[in-house]
Amino acid sequence: MKQGLLFVVSGPSGAGKTSLLERLFAQDDNLRFSVSMTTRPPRPEEREGRDYFFVTPEVFAQARREGQLLEWAEVHGYFYGTPQAEVEKLQREGWDVVLDIDVQGAHQVRERAEDAIFIFISPPSLEVLGERLRARGTEKETDLARRLADAEWEMGFREEFDYEVVNDSLEVAADQLRAIVVAERCRIRRNPTNQ
Ligand code: 5GP
């Protein structure tokens, strides 16, 4: 069986990654979401094992030490990481896997998985991003200020990605994201390492 593709989706929080990915998953039956490990506390709507594996700093440190993580980063004061074994298993089973990770993590994946496809989700502007984060209201004020400051820094990584989707209209951006996935499935890969 043909091994699945690896899509890495990054961008500042509030750019709309989660909404876009929800739409993408609703439209596409061959995608699987890689559930990350994090030390951040769960938000009310979040479920263990679906959105994240919520772990203590000790459990996270152990996973890191044991080399269980494909990549990891500290984001907004918490640790996040991608369990490698699960991603590889899903790809072997033929699923195309989507990582929703920060720019530092994307940078690490680029070095380790050269066949991965990197997609950057941008907000139309930093002003719009600030408005969206405030409207979401899930963060404490201190977290929110930190996320805004980080967003500007994260935008600087844009050039490391293969594609950019500017999330102005959710409809248009969702179409673009889906088009990228479809196009990548049609790509003829020279010297494939993944077949
Ligand atoms: P949130 O706390 O809003 O769910 O996520 C904050 C940031 O952490 C987002 O940019 C998200 O993409 C990123 N993130 C989530 N999981 C991972 C992961 O496993 N690794 C890395 N490097 N970043 C992650």
PDB file of N, CA, C and O in Angstrom, residues 109-167:
ATOM      1  N   VAL A 109      10.407  19.390  11.800  1.00  0.00           N
ATOM      2  CA  VAL A 109       9.886  18.354  10.899  1.00  0.00           C
ATOM      3  C   VAL A 109      10.548  18.483   9.533  1.00  0.00           C
ATOM      4  O   VAL A 109      10.882  17.487   8.887  1.00  0.00           O
ATOM      5  N   ARG A 110      10.782  19.702   9.108  1.00  0.00           N
ATOM      6  CA  ARG A 110      11.428  19.920   7.805  1.00  0.00           C
ATOM      7  C   ARG A 110      12.787  19.221   7.756  1.00  0.00           C
ATOM      8  O   ARG A 110      13.200  18.682   6.745  1.00  0.00           O
ATOM      9  N   GLU A 111      13.479  19.222   8.870  1.00  0.00           N
ATOM     10  CA  GLU A 111      14.794  18.587   8.895  1.00  0.00           C
ATOM     11  C   GLU A 111      14.717  17.068   8.962  1.00  0.00           C
ATOM     12  O   GLU A 111      15.632  16.369   8.554  1.00  0.00           O
ATOM     13  N   ARG A 112      13.618  16.551   9.483  1.00  0.00           N
ATOM     14  CA  ARG A 112      13.535  15.100   9.708  1.00  0.00           C
ATOM     15  C   ARG A 112      12.683  14.369   8.681  1.00  0.00           C
ATOM     16  O   ARG A 112      12.869  13.179   8.476  1.00  0.00           O
ATOM     17  N   ALA A 113      11.733  15.046   8.095  1.00  0.00           N
ATOM     18  CA  ALA A 113      10.825  14.391   7.147  1.00  0.00           C
ATOM     19  C   ALA A 113      10.766  15.240   5.888  1.00  0.00           C
ATOM     20  O   ALA A 113       9.923  16.117   5.748  1.00  0.00           O
ATOM     21  N   GLU A 114      11.691  14.983   4.967  1.00  0.00           N
ATOM     22  CA  GLU A 114      11.825  15.906   3.838  1.00  0.00           C
ATOM     23  C   GLU A 114      10.667  15.834   2.849  1.00  0.00           C
ATOM     24  O   GLU A 114      10.473  16.744   2.051  1.00  0.00           O
ATOM     25  N   ASP A 115       9.878  14.757   2.921  1.00  0.00           N
ATOM     26  CA  ASP A 115       8.734  14.654   2.013  1.00  0.00           C
ATOM     27  C   ASP A 115       7.506  15.412   2.515  1.00  0.00           C
ATOM     28  O   ASP A 115       6.504  15.495   1.816  1.00  0.00           O
ATOM     29  N   ALA A 116       7.559  15.921   3.741  1.00  0.00           N
ATOM     30  CA  ALA A 116       6.375  16.578   4.301  1.00  0.00           C
ATOM     31  C   ALA A 116       6.030  17.835   3.497  1.00  0.00           C
ATOM     32  O   ALA A 116       6.891  18.426   2.833  1.00  0.00           O
ATOM     33  N   ILE A 117       4.766  18.224   3.565  1.00  0.00           N
ATOM     34  CA  ILE A 117       4.271  19.389   2.833  1.00  0.00           C
ATOM     35  C   ILE A 117       3.902  20.451   3.876  1.00  0.00           C
ATOM     36  O   ILE A 117       3.144  20.176   4.802  1.00  0.00           O
ATOM     37  N   PHE A 118       4.449  21.655   3.692  1.00  0.00           N
ATOM     38  CA  PHE A 118       4.341  22.690   4.725  1.00  0.00           C
ATOM     39  C   PHE A 118       3.395  23.803   4.289  1.00  0.00           C
ATOM     40  O   PHE A 118       3.617  24.434   3.251  1.00  0.00           O
ATOM     41  N   ILE A 119       2.377  24.024   5.094  1.00  0.00           N
ATOM     42  CA  ILE A 119       1.337  25.005   4.752  1.00  0.00           C
ATOM     43  C   ILE A 119       1.238  26.041   5.877  1.00  0.00           C
ATOM     44  O   ILE A 119       1.078  25.664   7.043  1.00  0.00           O
ATOM     45  N   PHE A 120       1.344  27.300   5.507  1.00  0.00           N
ATOM     46  CA  PHE A 120       1.291  28.386   6.492  1.00  0.00           C
ATOM     47  C   PHE A 120      -0.056  29.081   6.394  1.00  0.00           C
ATOM     48  O   PHE A 120      -0.455  29.518   5.316  1.00  0.00           O
ATOM     49  N   ILE A 121      -0.756  29.175   7.515  1.00  0.00           N
ATOM     50  CA  ILE A 121      -2.048  29.880   7.542  1.00  0.00           C
ATOM     51  C   ILE A 121      -1.816  31.265   8.147  1.00  0.00           C
ATOM     52  O   ILE A 121      -1.386  31.375   9.298  1.00  0.00           O
ATOM     53  N   SER A 122      -2.077  32.296   7.363  1.00  0.00           N
ATOM     54  CA  SER A 122      -1.864  33.678   7.841  1.00  0.00           C
ATOM     55  C   SER A 122      -3.179  34.371   8.119  1.00  0.00           C
ATOM     56  O   SER A 122      -4.161  34.135   7.411  1.00  0.00           O
ATOM     57  N   PRO A 123      -3.174  35.285   9.075  1.00  0.00           N
ATOM     58  CA  PRO A 123      -4.325  36.188   9.211  1.00  0.00           C
ATOM     59  C   PRO A 123      -4.181  37.287   8.161  1.00  0.00           C
ATOM     60  O   PRO A 123      -3.076  37.535   7.679  1.00  0.00           O
ATOM     61  N   PRO A 124      -5.270  37.963   7.798  1.00  0.00           N
ATOM     62  CA  PRO A 124      -5.158  39.050   6.824  1.00  0.00           C
ATOM     63  C   PRO A 124      -4.221  40.153   7.323  1.00  0.00           C
ATOM     64  O   PRO A 124      -3.551  40.801   6.541  1.00  0.00           O
ATOM     65  N   SER A 125      -4.179  40.368   8.645  1.00  0.00           N
ATOM     66  CA  SER A 125      -3.266  41.363   9.226  1.00  0.00           C
ATOM     67  C   SER A 125      -3.146  41.071  10.722  1.00  0.00           C
ATOM     68  O   SER A 125      -3.961  40.340  11.283  1.00  0.00           O
ATOM     69  N   LEU A 126      -2.160  41.676  11.353  1.00  0.00           N
ATOM     70  CA  LEU A 126      -1.999  41.478  12.801  1.00  0.00           C
ATOM     71  C   LEU A 126      -3.155  42.126  13.569  1.00  0.00           C
ATOM     72  O   LEU A 126      -3.562  41.640  14.625  1.00  0.00           O
ATOM     73  N   GLU A 127      -3.724  43.212  13.014  1.00  0.00           N
ATOM     74  CA  GLU A 127      -4.866  43.869  13.672  1.00  0.00           C
ATOM     75  C   GLU A 127      -6.061  42.910  13.718  1.00  0.00           C
ATOM     76  O   GLU A 127      -6.704  42.742  14.759  1.00  0.00           O
ATOM     77  N   VAL A 128      -6.333  42.281  12.592  1.00  0.00           N
ATOM     78  CA  VAL A 128      -7.456  41.334  12.534  1.00  0.00           C
ATOM     79  C   VAL A 128      -7.192  40.168  13.498  1.00  0.00           C
ATOM     80  O   VAL A 128      -8.089  39.701  14.193  1.00  0.00           O
ATOM     81  N   LEU A 129      -5.956  39.741  13.549  1.00  0.00           N
ATOM     82  CA  LEU A 129      -5.611  38.643  14.447  1.00  0.00           C
ATOM     83  C   LEU A 129      -5.928  39.007  15.902  1.00  0.00           C
ATOM     84  O   LEU A 129      -6.516  38.211  16.645  1.00  0.00           O
ATOM     85  N   GLY A 130      -5.557  40.226  16.305  1.00  0.00           N
ATOM     86  CA  GLY A 130      -5.827  40.684  17.668  1.00  0.00           C
ATOM     87  C   GLY A 130      -7.318  40.673  17.973  1.00  0.00           C
ATOM     88  O   GLY A 130      -7.752  40.207  19.034  1.00  0.00           O
ATOM     89  N   GLU A 131      -8.108  41.154  17.000  1.00  0.00           N
ATOM     90  CA  GLU A 131      -9.572  41.179  17.194  1.00  0.00           C
ATOM     91  C   GLU A 131     -10.109  39.757  17.364  1.00  0.00           C
ATOM     92  O   GLU A 131     -10.950  39.494  18.209  1.00  0.00           O
ATOM     93  N   ARG A 132      -9.607  38.848  16.546  1.00  0.00           N
ATOM     94  CA  ARG A 132     -10.106  37.463  16.617  1.00  0.00           C
ATOM     95  C   ARG A 132      -9.761  36.810  17.948  1.00  0.00           C
ATOM     96  O   ARG A 132     -10.573  36.098  18.534  1.00  0.00           O
ATOM     97  N   LEU A 133      -8.544  37.044  18.406  1.00  0.00           N
ATOM     98  CA  LEU A 133      -8.138  36.422  19.668  1.00  0.00           C
ATOM     99  C   LEU A 133      -8.990  36.930  20.819  1.00  0.00           C
ATOM    100  O   LEU A 133      -9.400  36.177  21.697  1.00  0.00           O
ATOM    101  N   ARG A 134      -9.289  38.237  20.785  1.00  0.00           N
ATOM    102  CA  ARG A 134     -10.125  38.817  21.840  1.00  0.00           C
ATOM    103  C   ARG A 134     -11.540  38.251  21.785  1.00  0.00           C
ATOM    104  O   ARG A 134     -12.114  37.888  22.802  1.00  0.00           O
ATOM    105  N   ALA A 135     -12.064  38.133  20.578  1.00  0.00           N
ATOM    106  CA  ALA A 135     -13.430  37.634  20.407  1.00  0.00           C
ATOM    107  C   ALA A 135     -13.546  36.190  20.892  1.00  0.00           C
ATOM    108  O   ALA A 135     -14.569  35.777  21.425  1.00  0.00           O
ATOM    109  N   ARG A 136     -12.477  35.421  20.700  1.00  0.00           N
ATOM    110  CA  ARG A 136     -12.507  34.015  21.105  1.00  0.00           C
ATOM    111  C   ARG A 136     -12.638  33.897  22.620  1.00  0.00           C
ATOM    112  O   ARG A 136     -13.295  32.997  23.123  1.00  0.00           O
ATOM    113  N   GLY A 137     -11.948  34.821  23.314  1.00  0.00           N
ATOM    114  CA  GLY A 137     -12.128  34.909  24.763  1.00  0.00           C
ATOM    115  C   GLY A 137     -11.758  33.666  25.552  1.00  0.00           C
ATOM    116  O   GLY A 137     -12.213  33.491  26.675  1.00  0.00           O
ATOM    117  N   THR A 138     -10.934  32.791  24.969  1.00  0.00           N
ATOM    118  CA  THR A 138     -10.569  31.581  25.711  1.00  0.00           C
ATOM    119  C   THR A 138      -9.321  31.799  26.553  1.00  0.00           C
ATOM    120  O   THR A 138      -9.023  31.008  27.431  1.00  0.00           O
ATOM    121  N   GLU A 139      -8.610  32.882  26.278  1.00  0.00           N
ATOM    122  CA  GLU A 139      -7.341  33.089  26.977  1.00  0.00           C
ATOM    123  C   GLU A 139      -7.474  34.101  28.100  1.00  0.00           C
ATOM    124  O   GLU A 139      -8.268  35.029  28.013  1.00  0.00           O
ATOM    125  N   LYS A 140      -6.658  33.930  29.103  1.00  0.00           N
ATOM    126  CA  LYS A 140      -6.522  34.972  30.109  1.00  0.00           C
ATOM    127  C   LYS A 140      -5.814  36.151  29.443  1.00  0.00           C
ATOM    128  O   LYS A 140      -5.091  35.981  28.470  1.00  0.00           O
ATOM    129  N   GLU A 141      -6.009  37.372  29.968  1.00  0.00           N
ATOM    130  CA  GLU A 141      -5.401  38.563  29.342  1.00  0.00           C
ATOM    131  C   GLU A 141      -3.892  38.437  29.169  1.00  0.00           C
ATOM    132  O   GLU A 141      -3.339  38.832  28.155  1.00  0.00           O
ATOM    133  N   THR A 142      -3.229  37.864  30.167  1.00  0.00           N
ATOM    134  CA  THR A 142      -1.769  37.739  30.071  1.00  0.00           C
ATOM    135  C   THR A 142      -1.390  36.804  28.930  1.00  0.00           C
ATOM    136  O   THR A 142      -0.479  37.075  28.160  1.00  0.00           O
ATOM    137  N   ASP A 143      -2.116  35.672  28.791  1.00  0.00           N
ATOM    138  CA  ASP A 143      -1.840  34.723  27.706  1.00  0.00           C
ATOM    139  C   ASP A 143      -2.088  35.395  26.366  1.00  0.00           C
ATOM    140  O   ASP A 143      -1.355  35.190  25.405  1.00  0.00           O
ATOM    141  N   LEU A 144      -3.144  36.204  26.314  1.00  0.00           N
ATOM    142  CA  LEU A 144      -3.530  36.848  25.065  1.00  0.00           C
ATOM    143  C   LEU A 144      -2.444  37.817  24.589  1.00  0.00           C
ATOM    144  O   LEU A 144      -2.058  37.805  23.420  1.00  0.00           O
ATOM    145  N   ALA A 145      -1.929  38.598  25.501  1.00  0.00           N
ATOM    146  CA  ALA A 145      -0.872  39.556  25.139  1.00  0.00           C
ATOM    147  C   ALA A 145       0.355  38.800  24.631  1.00  0.00           C
ATOM    148  O   ALA A 145       0.982  39.190  23.645  1.00  0.00           O
ATOM    149  N   ARG A 146       0.644  37.685  25.275  1.00  0.00           N
ATOM    150  CA  ARG A 146       1.805  36.896  24.866  1.00  0.00           C
ATOM    151  C   ARG A 146       1.591  36.304  23.468  1.00  0.00           C
ATOM    152  O   ARG A 146       2.484  36.282  22.641  1.00  0.00           O
ATOM    153  N   ARG A 147       0.378  35.834  23.207  1.00  0.00           N
ATOM    154  CA  ARG A 147       0.086  35.253  21.898  1.00  0.00           C
ATOM    155  C   ARG A 147       0.215  36.283  20.781  1.00  0.00           C
ATOM    156  O   ARG A 147       0.692  35.979  19.695  1.00  0.00           O
ATOM    157  N   LEU A 148      -0.214  37.519  21.070  1.00  0.00           N
ATOM    158  CA  LEU A 148      -0.105  38.568  20.047  1.00  0.00           C
ATOM    159  C   LEU A 148       1.350  38.904  19.744  1.00  0.00           C
ATOM    160  O   LEU A 148       1.737  39.072  18.586  1.00  0.00           O
ATOM    161  N   ALA A 149       2.146  38.978  20.792  1.00  0.00           N
ATOM    162  CA  ALA A 149       3.567  39.279  20.590  1.00  0.00           C
ATOM    163  C   ALA A 149       4.229  38.148  19.807  1.00  0.00           C
ATOM    164  O   ALA A 149       5.029  38.382  18.898  1.00  0.00           O
ATOM    165  N   ASP A 150       3.858  36.911  20.134  1.00  0.00           N
ATOM    166  CA  ASP A 150       4.434  35.757  19.433  1.00  0.00           C
ATOM    167  C   ASP A 150       4.018  35.734  17.964  1.00  0.00           C
ATOM    168  O   ASP A 150       4.778  35.286  17.102  1.00  0.00           O
ATOM    169  N   ALA A 151       2.795  36.188  17.693  1.00  0.00           N
ATOM    170  CA  ALA A 151       2.259  36.094  16.333  1.00  0.00           C
ATOM    171  C   ALA A 151       3.158  36.826  15.331  1.00  0.00           C
ATOM    172  O   ALA A 151       3.443  36.325  14.250  1.00  0.00           O
ATOM    173  N   GLU A 152       3.619  37.986  15.739  1.00  0.00           N
ATOM    174  CA  GLU A 152       4.453  38.779  14.845  1.00  0.00           C
ATOM    175  C   GLU A 152       5.744  38.022  14.529  1.00  0.00           C
ATOM    176  O   GLU A 152       6.202  37.968  13.389  1.00  0.00           O
ATOM    177  N   TRP A 153       6.286  37.402  15.555  1.00  0.00           N
ATOM    178  CA  TRP A 153       7.512  36.619  15.385  1.00  0.00           C
ATOM    179  C   TRP A 153       7.251  35.404  14.487  1.00  0.00           C
ATOM    180  O   TRP A 153       8.029  35.077  13.594  1.00  0.00           O
ATOM    181  N   GLU A 154       6.119  34.756  14.697  1.00  0.00           N
ATOM    182  CA  GLU A 154       5.788  33.563  13.898  1.00  0.00           C
ATOM    183  C   GLU A 154       5.629  33.907  12.417  1.00  0.00           C
ATOM    184  O   GLU A 154       5.995  33.108  11.545  1.00  0.00           O
ATOM    185  N   MET A 155       5.094  35.090  12.129  1.00  0.00           N
ATOM    186  CA  MET A 155       4.913  35.496  10.725  1.00  0.00           C
ATOM    187  C   MET A 155       6.250  35.525   9.985  1.00  0.00           C
ATOM    188  O   MET A 155       6.299  35.342   8.770  1.00  0.00           O
ATOM    189  N   GLY A 156       7.328  35.710  10.731  1.00  0.00           N
ATOM    190  CA  GLY A 156       8.657  35.744  10.124  1.00  0.00           C
ATOM    191  C   GLY A 156       9.107  34.403   9.557  1.00  0.00           C
ATOM    192  O   GLY A 156      10.068  34.347   8.785  1.00  0.00           O
ATOM    193  N   PHE A 157       8.443  33.318   9.922  1.00  0.00           N
ATOM    194  CA  PHE A 157       8.815  31.985   9.436  1.00  0.00           C
ATOM    195  C   PHE A 157       8.134  31.621   8.116  1.00  0.00           C
ATOM    196  O   PHE A 157       8.384  30.556   7.561  1.00  0.00           O
ATOM    197  N   ARG A 158       7.257  32.492   7.666  1.00  0.00           N
ATOM    198  CA  ARG A 158       6.424  32.219   6.499  1.00  0.00           C
ATOM    199  C   ARG A 158       7.212  31.666   5.308  1.00  0.00           C
ATOM    200  O   ARG A 158       6.778  30.752   4.632  1.00  0.00           O
ATOM    201  N   GLU A 159       8.388  32.206   5.078  1.00  0.00           N
ATOM    202  CA  GLU A 159       9.185  31.829   3.905  1.00  0.00           C
ATOM    203  C   GLU A 159       9.665  30.382   3.951  1.00  0.00           C
ATOM    204  O   GLU A 159      10.114  29.852   2.948  1.00  0.00           O
ATOM    205  N   GLU A 160       9.610  29.763   5.114  1.00  0.00           N
ATOM    206  CA  GLU A 160      10.072  28.373   5.215  1.00  0.00           C
ATOM    207  C   GLU A 160       9.018  27.384   4.719  1.00  0.00           C
ATOM    208  O   GLU A 160       9.261  26.185   4.709  1.00  0.00           O
ATOM    209  N   PHE A 161       7.844  27.889   4.355  1.00  0.00           N
ATOM    210  CA  PHE A 161       6.733  26.997   4.007  1.00  0.00           C
ATOM    211  C   PHE A 161       6.575  26.860   2.493  1.00  0.00           C
ATOM    212  O   PHE A 161       7.071  27.683   1.734  1.00  0.00           O
ATOM    213  N   ASP A 162       5.880  25.800   2.079  1.00  0.00           N
ATOM    214  CA  ASP A 162       5.653  25.573   0.651  1.00  0.00           C
ATOM    215  C   ASP A 162       4.450  26.355   0.146  1.00  0.00           C
ATOM    216  O   ASP A 162       4.381  26.739  -1.014  1.00  0.00           O
ATOM    217  N   TYR A 163       3.450  26.536   1.009  1.00  0.00           N
ATOM    218  CA  TYR A 163       2.199  27.188   0.616  1.00  0.00           C
ATOM    219  C   TYR A 163       1.782  28.180   1.688  1.00  0.00           C
ATOM    220  O   TYR A 163       2.045  27.961   2.880  1.00  0.00           O
ATOM    221  N   GLU A 164       1.078  29.235   1.270  1.00  0.00           N
ATOM    222  CA  GLU A 164       0.455  30.145   2.236  1.00  0.00           C
ATOM    223  C   GLU A 164      -1.033  30.260   1.922  1.00  0.00           C
ATOM    224  O   GLU A 164      -1.420  30.447   0.757  1.00  0.00           O
ATOM    225  N   VAL A 165      -1.846  30.129   2.952  1.00  0.00           N
ATOM    226  CA  VAL A 165      -3.282  30.359   2.807  1.00  0.00           C
ATOM    227  C   VAL A 165      -3.618  31.553   3.711  1.00  0.00           C
ATOM    228  O   VAL A 165      -3.425  31.483   4.926  1.00  0.00           O
ATOM    229  N   VAL A 166      -4.071  32.653   3.114  1.00  0.00           N
ATOM    230  CA  VAL A 166      -4.453  33.825   3.910  1.00  0.00           C
ATOM    231  C   VAL A 166      -5.919  33.668   4.279  1.00  0.00           C
ATOM    232  O   VAL A 166      -6.785  33.603   3.401  1.00  0.00           O
ATOM    233  N   ASN A 167      -6.164  33.595   5.577  1.00  0.00           N
ATOM    234  CA  ASN A 167      -7.534  33.330   6.018  1.00  0.00           C
ATOM    235  C   ASN A 167      -8.303  34.633   6.233  1.00  0.00           C
ATOM    236  O   ASN A 167      -8.463  35.091   7.359  1.00  0.00           O
TER     237      ASN A 167
END
